[in-house]
mmCIF file of C-alpha atoms in Angstrom:
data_model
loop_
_atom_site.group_PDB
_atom_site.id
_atom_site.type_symbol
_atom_site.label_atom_id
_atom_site.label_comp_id
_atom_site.label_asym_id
_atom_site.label_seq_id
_atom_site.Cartn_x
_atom_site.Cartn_y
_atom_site.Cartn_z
ATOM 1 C CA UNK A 18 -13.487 59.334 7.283
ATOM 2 C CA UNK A 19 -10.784 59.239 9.651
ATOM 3 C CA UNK A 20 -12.273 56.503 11.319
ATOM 4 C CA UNK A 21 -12.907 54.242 8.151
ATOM 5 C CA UNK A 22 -9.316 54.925 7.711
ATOM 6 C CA UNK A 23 -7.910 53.687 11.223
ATOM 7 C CA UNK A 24 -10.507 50.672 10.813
ATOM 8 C CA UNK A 25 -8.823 49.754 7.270
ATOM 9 C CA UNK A 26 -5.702 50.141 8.699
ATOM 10 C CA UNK A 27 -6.538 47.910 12.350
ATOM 11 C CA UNK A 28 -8.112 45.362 9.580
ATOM 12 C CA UNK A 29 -4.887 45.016 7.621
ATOM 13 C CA UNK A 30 -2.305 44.863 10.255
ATOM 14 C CA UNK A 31 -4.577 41.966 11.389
ATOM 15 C CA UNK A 32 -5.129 40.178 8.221
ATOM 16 C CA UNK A 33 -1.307 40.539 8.193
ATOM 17 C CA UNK A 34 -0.650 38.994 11.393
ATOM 18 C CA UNK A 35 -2.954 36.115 10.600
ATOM 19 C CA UNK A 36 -1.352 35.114 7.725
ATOM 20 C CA UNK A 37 2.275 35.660 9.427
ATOM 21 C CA UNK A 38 0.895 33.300 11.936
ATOM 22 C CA UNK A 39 -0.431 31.048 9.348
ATOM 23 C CA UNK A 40 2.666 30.826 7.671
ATOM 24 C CA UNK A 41 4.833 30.151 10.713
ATOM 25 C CA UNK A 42 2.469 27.125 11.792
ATOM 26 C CA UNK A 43 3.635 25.570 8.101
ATOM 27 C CA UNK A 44 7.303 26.273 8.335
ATOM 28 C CA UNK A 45 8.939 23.201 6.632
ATOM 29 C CA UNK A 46 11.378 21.534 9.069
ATOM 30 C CA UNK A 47 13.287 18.350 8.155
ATOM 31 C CA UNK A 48 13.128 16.084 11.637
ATOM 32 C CA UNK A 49 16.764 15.705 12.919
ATOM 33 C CA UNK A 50 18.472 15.373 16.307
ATOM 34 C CA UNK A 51 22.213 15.038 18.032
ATOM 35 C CA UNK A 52 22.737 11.536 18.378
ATOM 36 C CA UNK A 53 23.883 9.918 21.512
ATOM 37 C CA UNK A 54 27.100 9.271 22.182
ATOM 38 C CA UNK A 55 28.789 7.764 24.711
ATOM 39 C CA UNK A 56 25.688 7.193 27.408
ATOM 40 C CA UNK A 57 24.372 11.133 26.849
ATOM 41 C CA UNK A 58 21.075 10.973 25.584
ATOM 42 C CA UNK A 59 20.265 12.821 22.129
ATOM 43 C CA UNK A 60 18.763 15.711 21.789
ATOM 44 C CA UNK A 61 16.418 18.252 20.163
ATOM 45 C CA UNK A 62 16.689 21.155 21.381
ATOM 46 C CA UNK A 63 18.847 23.142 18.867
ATOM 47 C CA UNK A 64 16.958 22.019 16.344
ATOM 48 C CA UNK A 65 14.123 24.863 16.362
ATOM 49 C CA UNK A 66 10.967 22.304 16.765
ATOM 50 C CA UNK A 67 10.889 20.744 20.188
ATOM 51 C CA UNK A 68 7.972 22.954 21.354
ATOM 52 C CA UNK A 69 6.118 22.336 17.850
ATOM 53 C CA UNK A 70 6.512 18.255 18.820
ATOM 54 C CA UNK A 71 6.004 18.569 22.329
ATOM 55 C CA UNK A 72 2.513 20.798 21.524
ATOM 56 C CA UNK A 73 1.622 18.535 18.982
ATOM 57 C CA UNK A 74 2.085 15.111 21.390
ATOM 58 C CA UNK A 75 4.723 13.515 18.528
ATOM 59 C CA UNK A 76 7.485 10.981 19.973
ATOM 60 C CA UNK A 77 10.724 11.598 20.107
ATOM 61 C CA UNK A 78 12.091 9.475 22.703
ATOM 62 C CA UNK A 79 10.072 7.414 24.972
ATOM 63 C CA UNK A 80 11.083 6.997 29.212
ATOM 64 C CA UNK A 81 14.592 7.968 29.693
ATOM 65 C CA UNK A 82 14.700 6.788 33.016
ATOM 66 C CA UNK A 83 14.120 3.239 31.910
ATOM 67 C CA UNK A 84 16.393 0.660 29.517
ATOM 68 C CA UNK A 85 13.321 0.292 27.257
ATOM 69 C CA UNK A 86 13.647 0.023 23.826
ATOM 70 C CA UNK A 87 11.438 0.756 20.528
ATOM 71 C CA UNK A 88 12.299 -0.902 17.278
ATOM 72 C CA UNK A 89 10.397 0.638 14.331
ATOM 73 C CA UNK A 90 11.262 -0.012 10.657
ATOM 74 C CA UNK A 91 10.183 2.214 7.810
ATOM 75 C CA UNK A 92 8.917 0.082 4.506
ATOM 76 C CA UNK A 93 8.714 1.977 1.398
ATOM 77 C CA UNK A 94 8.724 -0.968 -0.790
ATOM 78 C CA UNK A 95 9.971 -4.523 -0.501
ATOM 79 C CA UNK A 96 13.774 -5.206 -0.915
ATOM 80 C CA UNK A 97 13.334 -9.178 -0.209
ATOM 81 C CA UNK A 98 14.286 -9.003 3.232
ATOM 82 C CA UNK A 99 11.442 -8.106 5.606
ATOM 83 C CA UNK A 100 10.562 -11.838 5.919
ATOM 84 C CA UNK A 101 13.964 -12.666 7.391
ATOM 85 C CA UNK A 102 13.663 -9.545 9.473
ATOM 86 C CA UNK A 103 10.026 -11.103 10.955
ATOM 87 C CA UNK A 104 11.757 -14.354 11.450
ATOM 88 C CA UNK A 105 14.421 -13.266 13.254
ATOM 89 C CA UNK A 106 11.578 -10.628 15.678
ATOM 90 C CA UNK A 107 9.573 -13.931 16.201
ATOM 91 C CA UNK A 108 12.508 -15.817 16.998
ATOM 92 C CA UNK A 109 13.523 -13.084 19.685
ATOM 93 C CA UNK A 110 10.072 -12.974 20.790
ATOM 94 C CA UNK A 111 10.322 -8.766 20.128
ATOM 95 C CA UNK A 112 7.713 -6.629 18.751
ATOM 96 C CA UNK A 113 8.202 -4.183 16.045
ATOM 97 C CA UNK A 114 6.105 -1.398 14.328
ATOM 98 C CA UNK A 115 6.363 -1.195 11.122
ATOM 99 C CA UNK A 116 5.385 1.897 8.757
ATOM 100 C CA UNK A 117 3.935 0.867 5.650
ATOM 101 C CA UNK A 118 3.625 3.198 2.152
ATOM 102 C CA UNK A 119 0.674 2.394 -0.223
ATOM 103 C CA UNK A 120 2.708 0.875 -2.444
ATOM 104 C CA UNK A 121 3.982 -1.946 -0.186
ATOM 105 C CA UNK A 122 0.385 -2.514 1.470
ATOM 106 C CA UNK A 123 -0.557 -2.898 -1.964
ATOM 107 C CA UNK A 124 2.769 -5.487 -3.351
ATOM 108 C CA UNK A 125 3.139 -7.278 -0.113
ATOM 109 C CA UNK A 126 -0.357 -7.763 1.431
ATOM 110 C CA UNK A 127 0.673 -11.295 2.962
ATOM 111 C CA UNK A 128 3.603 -9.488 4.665
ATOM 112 C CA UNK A 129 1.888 -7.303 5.626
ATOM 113 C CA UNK A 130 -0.893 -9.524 7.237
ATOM 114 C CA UNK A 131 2.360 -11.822 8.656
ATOM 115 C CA UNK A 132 3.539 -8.816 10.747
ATOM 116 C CA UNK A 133 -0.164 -7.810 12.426
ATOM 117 C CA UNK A 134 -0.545 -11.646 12.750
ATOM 118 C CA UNK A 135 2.740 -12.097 14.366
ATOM 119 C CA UNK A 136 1.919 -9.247 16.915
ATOM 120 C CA UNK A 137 3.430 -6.231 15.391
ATOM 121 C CA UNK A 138 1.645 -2.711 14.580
ATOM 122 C CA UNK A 139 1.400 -1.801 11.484
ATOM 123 C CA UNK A 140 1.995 2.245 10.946
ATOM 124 C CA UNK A 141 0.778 4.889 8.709
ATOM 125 C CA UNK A 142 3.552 5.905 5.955
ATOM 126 C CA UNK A 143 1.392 8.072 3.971
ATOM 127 C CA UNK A 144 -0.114 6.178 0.256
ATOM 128 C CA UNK A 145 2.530 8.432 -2.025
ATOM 129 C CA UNK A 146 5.279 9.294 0.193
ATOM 130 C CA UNK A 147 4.671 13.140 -0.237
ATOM 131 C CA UNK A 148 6.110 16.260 1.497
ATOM 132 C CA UNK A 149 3.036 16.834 3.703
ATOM 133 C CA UNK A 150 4.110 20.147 4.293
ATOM 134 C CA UNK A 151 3.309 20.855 0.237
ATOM 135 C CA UNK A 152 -0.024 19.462 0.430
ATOM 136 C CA UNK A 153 -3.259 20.092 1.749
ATOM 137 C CA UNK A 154 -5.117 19.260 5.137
ATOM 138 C CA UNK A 155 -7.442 17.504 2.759
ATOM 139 C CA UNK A 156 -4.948 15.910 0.300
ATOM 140 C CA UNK A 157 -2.972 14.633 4.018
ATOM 141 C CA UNK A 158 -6.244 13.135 5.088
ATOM 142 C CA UNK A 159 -6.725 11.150 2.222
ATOM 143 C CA UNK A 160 -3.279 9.773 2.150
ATOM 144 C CA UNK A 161 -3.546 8.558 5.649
ATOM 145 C CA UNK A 162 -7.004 7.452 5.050
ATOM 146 C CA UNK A 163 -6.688 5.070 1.977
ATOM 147 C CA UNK A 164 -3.191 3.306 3.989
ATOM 148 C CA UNK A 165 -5.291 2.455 7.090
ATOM 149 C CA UNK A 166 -8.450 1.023 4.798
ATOM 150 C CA UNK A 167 -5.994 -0.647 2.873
ATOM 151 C CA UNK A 168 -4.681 -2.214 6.403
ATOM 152 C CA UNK A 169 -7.924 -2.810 8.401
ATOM 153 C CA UNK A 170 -9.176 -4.566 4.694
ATOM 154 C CA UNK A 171 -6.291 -6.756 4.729
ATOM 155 C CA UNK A 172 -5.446 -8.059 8.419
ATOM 156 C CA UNK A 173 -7.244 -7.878 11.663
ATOM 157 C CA UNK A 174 -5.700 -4.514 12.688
ATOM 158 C CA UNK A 175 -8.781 -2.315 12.791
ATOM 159 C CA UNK A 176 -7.494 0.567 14.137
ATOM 160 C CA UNK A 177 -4.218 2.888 13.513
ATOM 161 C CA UNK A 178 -2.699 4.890 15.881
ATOM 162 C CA UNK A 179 0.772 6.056 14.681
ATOM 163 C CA UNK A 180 1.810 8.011 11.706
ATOM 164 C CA UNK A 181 5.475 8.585 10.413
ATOM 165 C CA UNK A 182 5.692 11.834 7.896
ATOM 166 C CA UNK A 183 7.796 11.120 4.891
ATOM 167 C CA UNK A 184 11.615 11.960 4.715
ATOM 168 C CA UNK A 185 10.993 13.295 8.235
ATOM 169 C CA UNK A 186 9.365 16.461 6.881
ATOM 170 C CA UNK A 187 6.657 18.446 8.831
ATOM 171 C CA UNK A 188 5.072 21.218 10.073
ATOM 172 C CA UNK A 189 3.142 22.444 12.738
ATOM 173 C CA UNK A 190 0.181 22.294 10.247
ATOM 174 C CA UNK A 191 0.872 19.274 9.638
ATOM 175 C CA UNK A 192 1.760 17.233 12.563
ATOM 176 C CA UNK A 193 -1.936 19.046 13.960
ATOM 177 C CA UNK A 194 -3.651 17.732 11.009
ATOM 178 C CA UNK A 195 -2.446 14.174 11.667
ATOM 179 C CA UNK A 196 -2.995 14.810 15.209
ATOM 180 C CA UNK A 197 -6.869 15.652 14.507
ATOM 181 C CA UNK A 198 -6.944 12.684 12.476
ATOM 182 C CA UNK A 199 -6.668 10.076 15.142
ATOM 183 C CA UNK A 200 -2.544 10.057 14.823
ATOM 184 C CA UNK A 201 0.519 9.753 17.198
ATOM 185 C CA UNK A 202 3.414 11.069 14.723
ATOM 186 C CA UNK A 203 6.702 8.903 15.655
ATOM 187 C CA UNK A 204 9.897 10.319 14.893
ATOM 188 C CA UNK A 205 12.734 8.709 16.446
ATOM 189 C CA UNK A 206 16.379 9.066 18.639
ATOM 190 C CA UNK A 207 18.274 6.387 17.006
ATOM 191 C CA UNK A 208 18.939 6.281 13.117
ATOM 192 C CA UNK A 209 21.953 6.101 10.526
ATOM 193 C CA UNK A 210 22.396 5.970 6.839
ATOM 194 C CA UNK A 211 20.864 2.460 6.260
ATOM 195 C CA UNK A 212 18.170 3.319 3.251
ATOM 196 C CA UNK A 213 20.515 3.892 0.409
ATOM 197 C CA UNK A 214 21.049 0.225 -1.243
ATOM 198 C CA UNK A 215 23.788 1.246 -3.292
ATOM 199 C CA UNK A 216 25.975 1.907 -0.457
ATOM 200 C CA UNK A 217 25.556 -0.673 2.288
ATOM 201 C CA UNK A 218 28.721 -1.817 4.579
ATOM 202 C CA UNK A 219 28.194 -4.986 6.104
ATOM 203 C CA UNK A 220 25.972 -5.757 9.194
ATOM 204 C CA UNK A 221 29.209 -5.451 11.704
ATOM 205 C CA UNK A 222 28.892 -1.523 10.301
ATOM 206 C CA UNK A 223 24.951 -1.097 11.122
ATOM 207 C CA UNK A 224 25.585 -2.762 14.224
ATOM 208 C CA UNK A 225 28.325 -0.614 15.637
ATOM 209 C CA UNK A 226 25.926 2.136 14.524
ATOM 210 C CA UNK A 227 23.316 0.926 16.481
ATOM 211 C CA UNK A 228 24.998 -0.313 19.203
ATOM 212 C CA UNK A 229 26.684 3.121 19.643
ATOM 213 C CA UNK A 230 23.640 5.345 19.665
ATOM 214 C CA UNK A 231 22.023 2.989 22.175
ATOM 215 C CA UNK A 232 19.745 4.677 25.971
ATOM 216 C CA UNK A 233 17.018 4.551 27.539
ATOM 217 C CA UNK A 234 13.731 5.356 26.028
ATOM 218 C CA UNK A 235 15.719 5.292 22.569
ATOM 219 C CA UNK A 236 13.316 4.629 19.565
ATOM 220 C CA UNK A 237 15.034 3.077 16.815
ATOM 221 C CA UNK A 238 14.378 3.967 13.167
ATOM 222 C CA UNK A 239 15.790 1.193 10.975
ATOM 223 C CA UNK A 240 15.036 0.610 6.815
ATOM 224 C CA UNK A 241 13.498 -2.574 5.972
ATOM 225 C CA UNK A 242 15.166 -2.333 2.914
ATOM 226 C CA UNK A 243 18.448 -2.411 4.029
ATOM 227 C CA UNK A 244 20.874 -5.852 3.931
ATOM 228 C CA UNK A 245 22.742 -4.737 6.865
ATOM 229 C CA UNK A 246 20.450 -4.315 9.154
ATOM 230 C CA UNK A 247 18.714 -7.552 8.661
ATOM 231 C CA UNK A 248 22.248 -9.224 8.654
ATOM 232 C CA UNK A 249 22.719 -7.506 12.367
ATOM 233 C CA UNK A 250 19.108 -7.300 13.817
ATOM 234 C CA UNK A 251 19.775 -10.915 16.061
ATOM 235 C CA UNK A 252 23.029 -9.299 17.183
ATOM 236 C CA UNK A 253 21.804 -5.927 17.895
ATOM 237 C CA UNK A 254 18.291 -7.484 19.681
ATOM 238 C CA UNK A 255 20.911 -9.950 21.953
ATOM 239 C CA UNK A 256 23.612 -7.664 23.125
ATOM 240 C CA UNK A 257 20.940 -4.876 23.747
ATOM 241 C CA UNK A 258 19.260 -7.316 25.891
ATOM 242 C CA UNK A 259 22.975 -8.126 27.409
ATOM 243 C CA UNK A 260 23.106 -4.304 28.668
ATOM 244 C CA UNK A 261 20.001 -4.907 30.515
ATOM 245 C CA UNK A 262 17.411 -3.072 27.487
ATOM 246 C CA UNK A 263 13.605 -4.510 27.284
ATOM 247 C CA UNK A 264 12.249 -4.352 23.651
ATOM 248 C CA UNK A 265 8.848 -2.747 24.110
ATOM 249 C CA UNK A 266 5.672 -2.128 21.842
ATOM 250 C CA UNK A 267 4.994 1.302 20.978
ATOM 251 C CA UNK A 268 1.617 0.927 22.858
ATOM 252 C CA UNK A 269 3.787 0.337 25.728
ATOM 253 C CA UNK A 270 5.255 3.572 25.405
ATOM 254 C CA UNK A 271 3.511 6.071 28.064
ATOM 255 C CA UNK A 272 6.071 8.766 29.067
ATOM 256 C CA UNK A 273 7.503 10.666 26.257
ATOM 257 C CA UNK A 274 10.628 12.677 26.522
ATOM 258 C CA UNK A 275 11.819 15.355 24.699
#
C-alpha cells in the first residue's frame, strides 16, 4: 500500500512538472528590444527571451561586425503605396523581403508576383494575422501553409524560408513549431511607430527615425502601409549607403547576433 502510495505521489509531482514545463515553453512574450542609439547596438537581453530566440535559430540582428543592412517590410493589406516603394528598391538596385498576410496575397496577387519578379523574397505573415501563441500547432501549420501555396501558385517563388509572427507575439512553442515547419522566424533591431495611418508625420520624421537607429547587422522592420516611409525610403537607402552600409538579402544573412 505504501508503495502504491509513493508511486501516486512520484506520478503526480511528475505530471506536475510536465505541465509546468509545458506551460513555460508557451509563455506569451511580445518581441521588443532597446533601440540603438548613438552607434551602441540594441539589445535583448533584458527582455526575458534571448535564449528562447537564440535556441530556436530566430533573427534578431544579423553580423554586427559588418555595415550590412536588411530591409524587410511587413504587408498586412495594401495602402496604395507598395508600388512606389518597389520602384524606388528597383531604382536603388536593393533587395527587400517582404511579409505578406493572406489577405494581401489574395487582393494584390500582381504585387505580389512584381516583388518575387523583381528579386525580392516574399515572407510568411501568417493567412489571419492571429496570436500564434492562442492557437494550435495544427491551426499555426495551416496558416503558414495556405500563405506559401498561395505564393508558390502565384509567382515563381517555390519555396519559403522566413516567417514573421503577428504583432511580434510568440512563444517558445511557437517559434519551435514554425521552426519544424521549414521556418526562419525574423524579428528585427530597427523599428518605430510607422503602422498607424492616422498618425503619420512626414517622411523627414521616419527618416530621422531610421537614420538614428542605424548599425551593423541592423534588420529593419518598416510598414508598407505607411506614407512616410515610402516618402523617405530613397533618402534613407542613399545616406545609409553614404555611411558606408551594403543593403543585403536576407539569404545573405549567415551570422546572426543576439
Amino acid at each position: 500500500m505504501k508503495r502504491f502510495a509513493f508511486a501516486a505521489v512520484a506520478a503526480l509531482l511528475l505530471c506536475c512538472g510536465f505541465f509546468q514545463e509545458t506551460a513555460a515553453a508557451d509563455s506569451p512574450y511580445h518581441f521588443g528590444f532597446k533601440k540603438s542609439r548613438n552607434g551602441q547596438l540594441p539589445s535583448i537581453n533584458e527582455e526575458g527571451f534571448k535564449d528562447i530566440l537564440q535556441k530556436n535559430g530566430a533573427i534578431f540582428m544579423g553580423d554586427t561586425t559588418q555595415k550590412e543592412l536588411y530591409l524587410t517590410f511587413d504587408n498586412g493589406y495594401e495602402n496604395g503605396f507598395t508600388p512606389r516603394i518597389l520602384d524606388v528598391l528597383k531604382e536603388k538596385k536593393v533587395p527587400a523581403i517582404f511579409f505578406l498576410t493572406g489577405h494581401y496575397v489574395k487582393d494584390k496577387p500582381e504585387l505580389v508576383t512584381r516583388m518575387v519578379t523583381e528579386g525580392h523574397l516574399v515572407g510568411n505573415h501568417s493567412w489571419t494575422h492571429p496570436d500564434m501563441t492562442q492557437i494550435s500547432n495544427a491551426q499555426l501549420k495551416e496558416e503558414l501553409d495556405k500563405v506559401k501555396q498561395s505564393v508558390t501558385g502565384t509567382t515563381r517563388q517555390k519555396e519559403m524560408a522566413y516567417v514573421r509572427p503577428p504583432r511580434g507575439i510568440f512563444s517558445d512553442r511557437t517559434l519551435a513549431a514554425s521552426r519544424a515547419e521549414g521556418y526562419t522566424t525574423v524579428f528585427w533591431s530597427v523599428a518605430y511607430k510607422d503602422w498607424d495611418v492616422n498618425d503619420q508625420k512626414g517622411a523627414d520624421y521616419a527618416y530621422r527615425q531610421v537614420m538614428a537607429q542605424l548599425h551593423p547587422g541592423a534588420v529593419i522592420l518598416l510598414h508598407s502601409i505607411s506614407k512616410d516611409n515610402t516618402e523617405a525610403l530613397a533618402r534613407i537607402i542613399d545616406d545609409a549607403r553614404k555611411q558606408g552600409y551594403e543593403f543585403k538579402s536576407l539569404d545573405q544573412l549567415k551570422r546572426p547576433t543576439y
